[in-house]
Every structure is written in structure tokens, then in C-alpha cells.
Coordinates of N, CA and C in Angstrom, one line a residue:
M24 N -19.4 -265.3 -18.3 CA -20.3 -266.2 -19.0 C -20.6 -267.4 -18.0
E25 N -21.9 -267.6 -17.9 CA -22.3 -268.7 -17.0 C -22.1 -270.0 -17.6
L26 N -21.5 -271.0 -16.9 CA -21.2 -272.3 -17.4 C -22.2 -273.4 -17.1
G27 N -23.2 -273.0 -16.4 CA -24.2 -274.1 -16.0 C -23.7 -274.9 -14.8
L28 N -23.5 -276.1 -14.9 CA -23.1 -277.0 -13.8 C -21.7 -276.6 -13.3
P29 N -21.6 -276.4 -11.9 CA -20.3 -276.0 -11.4 C -19.2 -277.1 -11.6
S30 N -19.6 -278.3 -11.6 CA -18.6 -279.4 -11.8 C -18.1 -279.3 -13.2
L31 N -18.9 -279.0 -14.2 CA -18.5 -278.9 -15.6 C -17.5 -277.7 -15.7
A32 N -17.8 -276.6 -15.0 CA -17.0 -275.4 -15.1 C -15.6 -275.8 -14.5
I33 N -15.5 -276.5 -13.4 CA -14.2 -276.9 -12.9 C -13.5 -277.8 -13.8
I34 N -14.2 -278.7 -14.4 CA -13.5 -279.7 -15.3 C -13.0 -278.9 -16.5
L35 N -13.8 -278.0 -17.1 CA -13.4 -277.3 -18.3 C -12.2 -276.4 -18.0
T36 N -12.3 -275.7 -16.9 CA -11.2 -274.8 -16.5 C -9.9 -275.5 -16.3
T37 N -10.0 -276.7 -15.6 CA -8.8 -277.5 -15.4 C -8.2 -278.0 -16.8
C38 N -9.1 -278.5 -17.6 CA -8.7 -279.0 -18.9 C -8.1 -277.9 -19.8
I39 N -8.7 -276.7 -19.8 CA -8.1 -275.6 -20.6 C -6.8 -275.2 -20.0
S40 N -6.6 -275.1 -18.7 CA -5.4 -274.7 -18.1 C -4.3 -275.7 -18.4
A41 N -4.6 -277.0 -18.2 CA -3.6 -278.0 -18.5 C -3.2 -278.0 -20.0
T42 N -4.2 -277.8 -20.9 CA -3.9 -277.8 -22.3 C -3.0 -276.6 -22.7
L43 N -3.3 -275.4 -22.1 CA -2.5 -274.2 -22.3 C -1.1 -274.4 -21.8
A44 N -0.9 -275.1 -20.7 CA 0.4 -275.4 -20.1 C 1.2 -276.3 -21.1
V45 N 0.6 -277.3 -21.7 CA 1.2 -278.2 -22.6 C 1.6 -277.4 -23.9
I46 N 0.7 -276.6 -24.4 CA 0.9 -275.7 -25.6 C 2.1 -274.8 -25.3
A47 N 2.1 -274.2 -24.1 CA 3.2 -273.2 -23.8 C 4.5 -273.9 -23.8
W48 N 4.6 -275.1 -23.2 CA 5.9 -275.8 -23.1 C 6.3 -276.3 -24.5
R49 N 5.4 -276.9 -25.3 CA 5.8 -277.4 -26.6 C 6.2 -276.3 -27.6
D50 N 5.5 -275.1 -27.5 CA 5.8 -274.0 -28.4 C 7.1 -273.4 -28.0
W51 N 7.4 -273.3 -26.7 CA 8.7 -272.7 -26.3 C 9.9 -273.6 -26.7
S52 N 9.7 -275.0 -26.5 CA 10.8 -275.9 -26.7 C 11.1 -276.2 -28.1
D53 N 10.0 -276.5 -28.9 CA 10.3 -276.9 -30.3 C 9.4 -276.1 -31.3
R54 N 8.8 -275.1 -30.9 CA 8.0 -274.2 -31.8 C 6.9 -275.0 -32.6
R55 N 6.3 -275.9 -31.9 CA 5.2 -276.7 -32.5 C 4.0 -276.7 -31.5
I56 N 2.8 -276.5 -32.0 CA 1.6 -276.6 -31.3 C 0.8 -277.8 -31.7
P57 N 0.6 -278.7 -30.8 CA 0.0 -280.0 -31.2 C -1.5 -279.8 -31.6
N58 N -1.8 -280.4 -32.7 CA -3.2 -280.3 -33.2 C -4.2 -280.8 -32.2
L59 N -3.8 -281.9 -31.5 CA -4.7 -282.5 -30.5 C -5.0 -281.5 -29.4
A60 N -4.1 -280.6 -29.0 CA -4.3 -279.6 -28.0 C -5.3 -278.6 -28.5
V61 N -5.1 -278.2 -29.7 CA -6.1 -277.2 -30.3 C -7.5 -277.8 -30.4
L62 N -7.5 -279.0 -30.8 CA -8.8 -279.7 -30.9 C -9.5 -279.8 -29.5
L63 N -8.7 -280.1 -28.5 CA -9.2 -280.1 -27.1 C -9.8 -278.8 -26.6
L64 N -9.1 -277.7 -27.0 CA -9.7 -276.3 -26.7 C -11.0 -276.1 -27.4
L65 N -11.1 -276.5 -28.7 CA -12.4 -276.4 -29.4 C -13.5 -277.2 -28.7
I66 N -13.2 -278.4 -28.3 CA -14.2 -279.2 -27.6 C -14.6 -278.5 -26.3
C67 N -13.7 -277.9 -25.6 CA -14.0 -277.2 -24.4 C -15.0 -276.0 -24.7
A68 N -14.7 -275.3 -25.8 CA -15.6 -274.2 -26.2 C -17.0 -274.7 -26.5
L69 N -17.1 -275.8 -27.2 CA -18.4 -276.4 -27.6 C -19.1 -276.9 -26.3
A70 N -18.3 -277.5 -25.4 CA -19.0 -277.9 -24.1 C -19.5 -276.8 -23.3
R71 N -18.9 -275.7 -23.4 CA -19.4 -274.5 -22.7 C -20.7 -274.0 -23.4
W72 N -20.7 -274.0 -24.7 CA -21.8 -273.5 -25.5 C -23.1 -274.4 -25.2
T73 N -22.9 -275.7 -25.0 CA -24.0 -276.5 -24.8 C -24.8 -276.2 -23.5
Q74 N -24.1 -275.5 -22.6 CA -24.8 -275.2 -21.3 C -25.6 -273.9 -21.4
L75 N -25.6 -273.2 -22.5 CA -26.2 -271.9 -22.6 C -27.6 -272.0 -23.2
S76 N -28.5 -271.1 -22.7 CA -29.9 -271.1 -23.3 C -29.8 -270.3 -24.6
G77 N -31.0 -270.2 -25.3 CA -31.1 -269.6 -26.6 C -30.5 -268.2 -26.7
L78 N -31.0 -267.3 -25.9 CA -30.5 -265.9 -25.9 C -29.1 -265.8 -25.5
E79 N -28.7 -266.5 -24.5 CA -27.3 -266.5 -24.0 C -26.4 -267.0 -25.1
L80 N -26.8 -268.1 -25.8 CA -26.0 -268.6 -26.9 C -25.9 -267.7 -28.0
E81 N -26.9 -267.0 -28.4 CA -26.9 -266.0 -29.4 C -25.9 -264.9 -29.1
R82 N -26.0 -264.4 -27.9 CA -25.0 -263.3 -27.5 C -23.6 -263.8 -27.5
T83 N -23.4 -265.0 -27.0 CA -22.1 -265.6 -27.0 C -21.5 -265.8 -28.4
L84 N -22.3 -266.3 -29.3 CA -21.8 -266.5 -30.7 C -21.5 -265.2 -31.4
E85 N -22.3 -264.1 -31.0 CA -21.9 -262.8 -31.6 C -20.6 -262.3 -31.1
M86 N -20.4 -262.5 -29.8 CA -19.1 -262.1 -29.2 C -17.9 -262.9 -29.8
H87 N -18.1 -264.2 -29.9 CA -17.1 -265.0 -30.5 C -16.9 -264.7 -32.0
G88 N -17.9 -264.3 -32.7 CA -17.7 -263.8 -34.1 C -16.8 -262.6 -34.2
I89 N -17.0 -261.7 -33.2 CA -16.1 -260.5 -33.1 C -14.6 -261.0 -32.8
N90 N -14.5 -262.0 -31.9 CA -13.2 -262.5 -31.6 C -12.5 -263.1 -32.8
V91 N -13.3 -263.9 -33.6 CA -12.7 -264.5 -34.8 C -12.2 -263.4 -35.8
L92 N -13.0 -262.3 -35.9 CA -12.5 -261.2 -36.8 C -11.2 -260.6 -36.2
L93 N -11.2 -260.4 -34.9 CA -10.0 -259.9 -34.3 C -8.8 -260.9 -34.5
A94 N -9.0 -262.1 -34.4 CA -8.0 -263.1 -34.6 C -7.5 -263.1 -36.1
L95 N -8.4 -263.0 -37.0 CA -8.0 -262.8 -38.4 C -7.2 -261.6 -38.7
M96 N -7.6 -260.5 -38.0 CA -6.8 -259.3 -38.1 C -5.3 -259.4 -37.6
I97 N -5.1 -260.4 -36.7 CA -3.8 -260.7 -36.3 C -3.1 -261.7 -37.2
I98 N -3.9 -262.7 -37.6 CA -3.4 -263.9 -38.4 C -2.9 -263.5 -39.8
V99 N -3.8 -262.7 -40.5 CA -3.5 -262.5 -41.9 C -2.2 -261.7 -42.1
P100 N -2.0 -260.5 -41.4 CA -0.8 -259.8 -41.6 C 0.4 -260.7 -41.1
G101 N 0.2 -261.4 -40.0 CA 1.3 -262.2 -39.4 C 1.7 -263.3 -40.4
A102 N 0.7 -263.9 -41.0 CA 1.0 -265.0 -42.0 C 1.7 -264.5 -43.2
L103 N 1.2 -263.3 -43.7 CA 1.8 -262.7 -44.9 C 3.3 -262.3 -44.7
K104 N 3.6 -261.9 -43.5 CA 5.0 -261.5 -43.2 C 5.8 -262.7 -42.7
G105 N 5.2 -263.8 -42.5 CA 5.9 -265.0 -42.1 C 6.2 -265.1 -40.6
I106 N 5.5 -264.3 -39.8 CA 5.7 -264.2 -38.4 C 4.9 -265.3 -37.7
L107 N 3.7 -265.6 -38.2 CA 2.9 -266.6 -37.6 C 2.8 -267.9 -38.4
G108 N 2.9 -269.0 -37.7 CA 2.8 -270.3 -38.4 C 1.4 -270.8 -38.4
A109 N 1.1 -272.0 -38.9 CA -0.2 -272.6 -38.9 C -0.7 -272.9 -37.5
G110 N 0.2 -273.4 -36.7 CA -0.2 -273.7 -35.3 C -0.6 -272.5 -34.6
D111 N 0.1 -271.4 -34.7 CA -0.3 -270.1 -34.1 C -1.7 -269.7 -34.6
S112 N -1.9 -269.8 -35.8 CA -3.2 -269.4 -36.4 C -4.3 -270.2 -35.9
K113 N -4.1 -271.6 -35.9 CA -5.2 -272.5 -35.3 C -5.4 -272.2 -33.9
L114 N -4.4 -271.9 -33.1 CA -4.6 -271.6 -31.7 C -5.3 -270.3 -31.5
L115 N -5.0 -269.3 -32.2 CA -5.7 -268.0 -32.1 C -7.2 -268.2 -32.4
L116 N -7.5 -268.9 -33.4 CA -8.9 -269.1 -33.8 C -9.7 -270.0 -32.7
A117 N -9.0 -271.0 -32.2 CA -9.6 -271.8 -31.1 C -9.9 -270.9 -29.9
L118 N -8.9 -270.1 -29.5 CA -9.1 -269.3 -28.3 C -10.1 -268.2 -28.6
A119 N -10.3 -267.8 -29.8 CA -11.3 -266.8 -30.1 C -12.7 -267.3 -29.9
L120 N -12.9 -268.7 -30.0 CA -14.2 -269.3 -29.8 C -14.3 -269.7 -28.3
L121 N -13.3 -269.6 -27.6 CA -13.3 -270.1 -26.2 C -13.5 -268.9 -25.2
W122 N -12.8 -267.8 -25.4 CA -12.7 -266.8 -24.4 C -13.6 -265.6 -24.8
P123 N -14.0 -264.8 -23.8 CA -14.6 -263.5 -24.0 C -13.6 -262.6 -24.7
T124 N -14.1 -261.5 -25.3 CA -13.2 -260.6 -26.1 C -12.1 -260.0 -25.2
D125 N -12.5 -259.5 -24.0 CA -11.5 -258.9 -23.1 C -10.4 -259.8 -22.7
L126 N -10.7 -261.1 -22.4 CA -9.7 -262.0 -22.0 C -8.8 -262.4 -23.2
F127 N -9.5 -262.5 -24.4 CA -8.7 -262.8 -25.6 C -7.7 -261.8 -25.9
L128 N -8.1 -260.5 -25.9 CA -7.2 -259.4 -26.2 C -6.1 -259.2 -25.1
Q129 N -6.5 -259.4 -23.8 CA -5.6 -259.3 -22.7 C -4.5 -260.4 -22.8
A130 N -5.0 -261.6 -23.0 CA -4.0 -262.7 -23.0 C -3.0 -262.5 -24.2
F131 N -3.5 -262.0 -25.3 CA -2.5 -261.8 -26.4 C -1.5 -260.7 -26.1
S132 N -2.0 -259.6 -25.7 CA -1.1 -258.4 -25.4 C -0.3 -258.6 -24.2
L133 N -0.9 -259.0 -23.1 CA -0.1 -259.2 -21.9 C 1.0 -260.3 -22.1
G134 N 0.6 -261.4 -22.7 CA 1.5 -262.5 -22.9 C 2.7 -262.1 -23.8
T135 N 2.4 -261.4 -24.9 CA 3.5 -261.0 -25.7 C 4.5 -260.1 -25.0
L136 N 3.9 -259.1 -24.3 CA 4.8 -258.2 -23.5 C 5.6 -259.0 -22.4
A137 N 4.9 -259.8 -21.7 CA 5.5 -260.6 -20.6 C 6.6 -261.5 -21.2
L138 N 6.4 -262.1 -22.3 CA 7.4 -263.0 -22.9 C 8.6 -262.2 -23.3
L139 N 8.4 -261.1 -23.9 CA 9.5 -260.3 -24.3 C 10.3 -259.8 -23.1
A140 N 9.6 -259.4 -22.0 CA 10.2 -258.9 -20.8 C 11.0 -260.1 -20.1
I141 N 10.5 -261.3 -20.1 CA 11.2 -262.4 -19.5 C 12.5 -262.7 -20.3
C142 N 12.4 -262.7 -21.7 CA 13.6 -262.9 -22.5 C 14.7 -261.8 -22.2
M143 N 14.2 -260.6 -22.1 CA 15.1 -259.5 -21.9 C 15.7 -259.6 -20.5
L144 N 15.0 -260.0 -19.5 CA 15.5 -260.3 -18.1 C 16.5 -261.4 -18.2
M145 N 16.2 -262.5 -18.9 CA 17.2 -263.6 -19.0 C 18.5 -263.1 -19.6
D146 N 18.4 -262.3 -20.6 CA 19.6 -261.7 -21.3 C 20.4 -260.8 -20.3
T147 N 19.7 -260.0 -19.6 CA 20.3 -259.1 -18.6 C 21.1 -259.9 -17.6
L148 N 20.4 -260.9 -17.0 CA 21.1 -261.7 -16.0 C 22.3 -262.4 -16.6
K149 N 22.2 -263.0 -17.8 CA 23.4 -263.6 -18.4 C 24.5 -262.6 -18.6
N150 N 24.1 -261.4 -19.1 CA 25.1 -260.3 -19.4 C 25.8 -259.9 -18.1
S151 N 25.0 -259.8 -17.0 CA 25.6 -259.3 -15.7 C 26.5 -260.4 -15.2
K152 N 26.2 -261.6 -15.3 CA 27.0 -262.8 -14.9 C 28.3 -262.8 -15.7
K153 N 28.2 -262.6 -17.0 CA 29.3 -262.6 -17.9 C 30.3 -261.4 -17.6
Q154 N 29.7 -260.3 -17.3 CA 30.5 -259.1 -17.0 C 31.2 -259.3 -15.7
A155 N 30.6 -259.9 -14.7 CA 31.2 -260.2 -13.4 C 32.4 -261.1 -13.6
M156 N 32.3 -262.1 -14.5 CA 33.3 -263.0 -14.7 C 34.5 -262.5 -15.5
D157 N 34.1 -261.6 -16.5 CA 35.1 -261.1 -17.4 C 35.8 -259.8 -16.8
G158 N 35.2 -259.2 -15.9 CA 35.7 -258.0 -15.3 C 35.0 -256.8 -15.8
N159 N 35.6 -256.1 -16.9 CA 35.0 -254.8 -17.3 C 34.5 -254.9 -18.8
S160 N 33.9 -256.0 -19.1 CA 33.3 -256.2 -20.4 C 32.1 -255.3 -20.6
T161 N 32.0 -254.5 -21.7 CA 30.9 -253.6 -21.8 C 30.0 -254.0 -23.0
T162 N 30.3 -255.2 -23.6 CA 29.5 -255.6 -24.7 C 28.1 -256.1 -24.1
L163 N 27.1 -255.8 -24.8 CA 25.7 -256.2 -24.4 C 25.2 -257.2 -25.5
A164 N 25.0 -258.4 -25.1 CA 24.4 -259.4 -26.0 C 23.0 -259.8 -25.5
L165 N 22.1 -260.0 -26.5 CA 20.7 -260.4 -26.2 C 20.4 -261.6 -26.9
P166 N 21.0 -262.8 -26.5 CA 20.8 -264.0 -27.3 C 19.4 -264.5 -27.2
E167 N 18.7 -264.4 -26.1 CA 17.3 -264.9 -26.0 C 16.4 -264.1 -26.9
V168 N 16.5 -262.8 -26.9 CA 15.7 -261.9 -27.7 C 16.1 -262.1 -29.2
E169 N 17.4 -262.3 -29.5 CA 17.8 -262.5 -30.9 C 17.2 -263.9 -31.4
T170 N 17.3 -264.9 -30.5 CA 16.7 -266.2 -30.9 C 15.2 -266.1 -31.2
M171 N 14.5 -265.3 -30.3 CA 13.1 -265.2 -30.5 C 12.8 -264.4 -31.8
I172 N 13.6 -263.4 -32.1 CA 13.4 -262.7 -33.4 C 13.7 -263.6 -34.6
Q173 N 14.8 -264.4 -34.5 CA 15.1 -265.3 -35.6 C 14.1 -266.4 -35.8
R174 N 13.7 -267.1 -34.7 CA 12.8 -268.3 -34.8 C 11.4 -267.9 -34.8
G175 N 11.0 -266.6 -34.4 CA 9.7 -266.2 -34.4 C 9.2 -266.3 -32.9
L176 N 8.1 -265.5 -32.7 CA 7.5 -265.5 -31.4 C 6.8 -266.8 -31.1
P177 N 7.1 -267.4 -30.0 CA 6.3 -268.6 -29.6 C 4.9 -268.2 -29.1
L178 N 4.0 -267.9 -30.0 CA 2.7 -267.4 -29.6 C 1.9 -268.2 -28.7
G179 N 2.1 -269.5 -28.8 CA 1.4 -270.4 -27.8 C 1.9 -270.1 -26.4
T180 N 3.2 -269.9 -26.3 CA 3.7 -269.6 -24.9 C 3.3 -268.3 -24.5
A181 N 3.3 -267.3 -25.4 CA 2.9 -265.9 -25.0 C 1.4 -265.9 -24.6
V182 N 0.5 -266.5 -25.4 CA -0.9 -266.5 -25.1 C -1.2 -267.2 -23.8
S183 N -0.6 -268.4 -23.6 CA -0.8 -269.1 -22.3 C -0.3 -268.3 -21.1
L184 N 0.8 -267.7 -21.3 CA 1.3 -266.8 -20.2 C 0.4 -265.7 -20.0
G185 N -0.1 -265.1 -21.0 CA -1.0 -264.0 -21.0 C -2.4 -264.3 -20.3
A186 N -2.8 -265.5 -20.6 CA -4.1 -266.0 -20.0 C -3.9 -266.2 -18.5
F187 N -2.8 -266.7 -18.1 CA -2.5 -266.8 -16.7 C -2.5 -265.4 -16.0
L188 N -1.7 -264.5 -16.6 CA -1.6 -263.1 -16.1 C -3.0 -262.4 -16.1
A189 N -3.8 -262.6 -17.1 CA -5.1 -261.9 -17.2 C -6.0 -262.5 -16.2
T190 N -5.9 -263.7 -15.8 CA -6.9 -264.3 -14.9 C -6.5 -264.0 -13.5
I191 N -5.2 -263.7 -13.2 CA -4.8 -263.4 -11.8 C -4.9 -261.9 -11.5
T192 N -5.1 -261.1 -12.5 CA -5.2 -259.6 -12.3 C -6.6 -259.2 -12.0

């Protein structure tokens, strides 16, 4: 998607990246996504849209309409099962209006898988350290994964991590 002015593109990319970093940290540490951060992402989406001509804007809005439907297909079952909170839902809808469909889906899927892999790696390292200290302990504990299951997936962290991974690949 063409952003118009190069300086605006740099400013928006920096703002989006910084906002996602804040969201990732806050969601991981206390499972809260600040409303101000979600509002800032929406403002960035609107700023991008103001740089588009009529036909480009029409195509972009169609694409983002599909993204909103995809987000709702994630949000509704997640909310009904109690897996997604209000902050997660607001974040997914804001990102649906910000990113193209491929980045939106890649960030969600890559981030979720990467976060699970990181938690499993942390548990494996803790277990190997504990086994080395205890000698021949064969019990396998997964406290990070169990905590994530009990407290819910920090979707803001997952999506932010996924956005970083999707843009570097």
C-alpha cells in the first residue's frame, strides 16, 4: 500500500512499532491493553487512508472490510469461550483496519505460535536447570505454558511479536 509522503510513512511506521511494543509489554506483564494505544493505532490507520486517492481508497476499504470479518471470526468464538478479553478484541479490530490481509493473518498466526514456542523453551530451560541441580529428577513441569493457559493468551504480545516476525521474513 502506497503511503504517499515518505516522511509520513516513516512517522507512521515508527509510531505503530512503538505502540505495538508498549502493547506487547503491557499485555505480557499485566494482561491489559491500554485504550490509548488502540486509539493511536486507529489514528495511524486513518492517517494512512488520507494519503490514498479515490480508487486506492476504495480497494483499501474493501480489503479492510475483509479483515474486519476475519477479526470477528476470531473474536466471537474467543469471547464466547472466554479466551479473548475486550482489549484483545479492540486490538484485533484496530489492526484489521491498519494492516493488509496477509500481514494481519501472518501476525496473528506467527505470533501465537512464536509465543507458545517461547513459553515452551522457557519451561524446558527451567526444567533442565532444575534437573541438573536435583540430579535425576524426571518430572516435567511447564509453569509458563500452564500460566498462559490459566490466565489466557496475551494476544497483544502474540500479535506484536507476529508483526515483527512477519515484517522481517
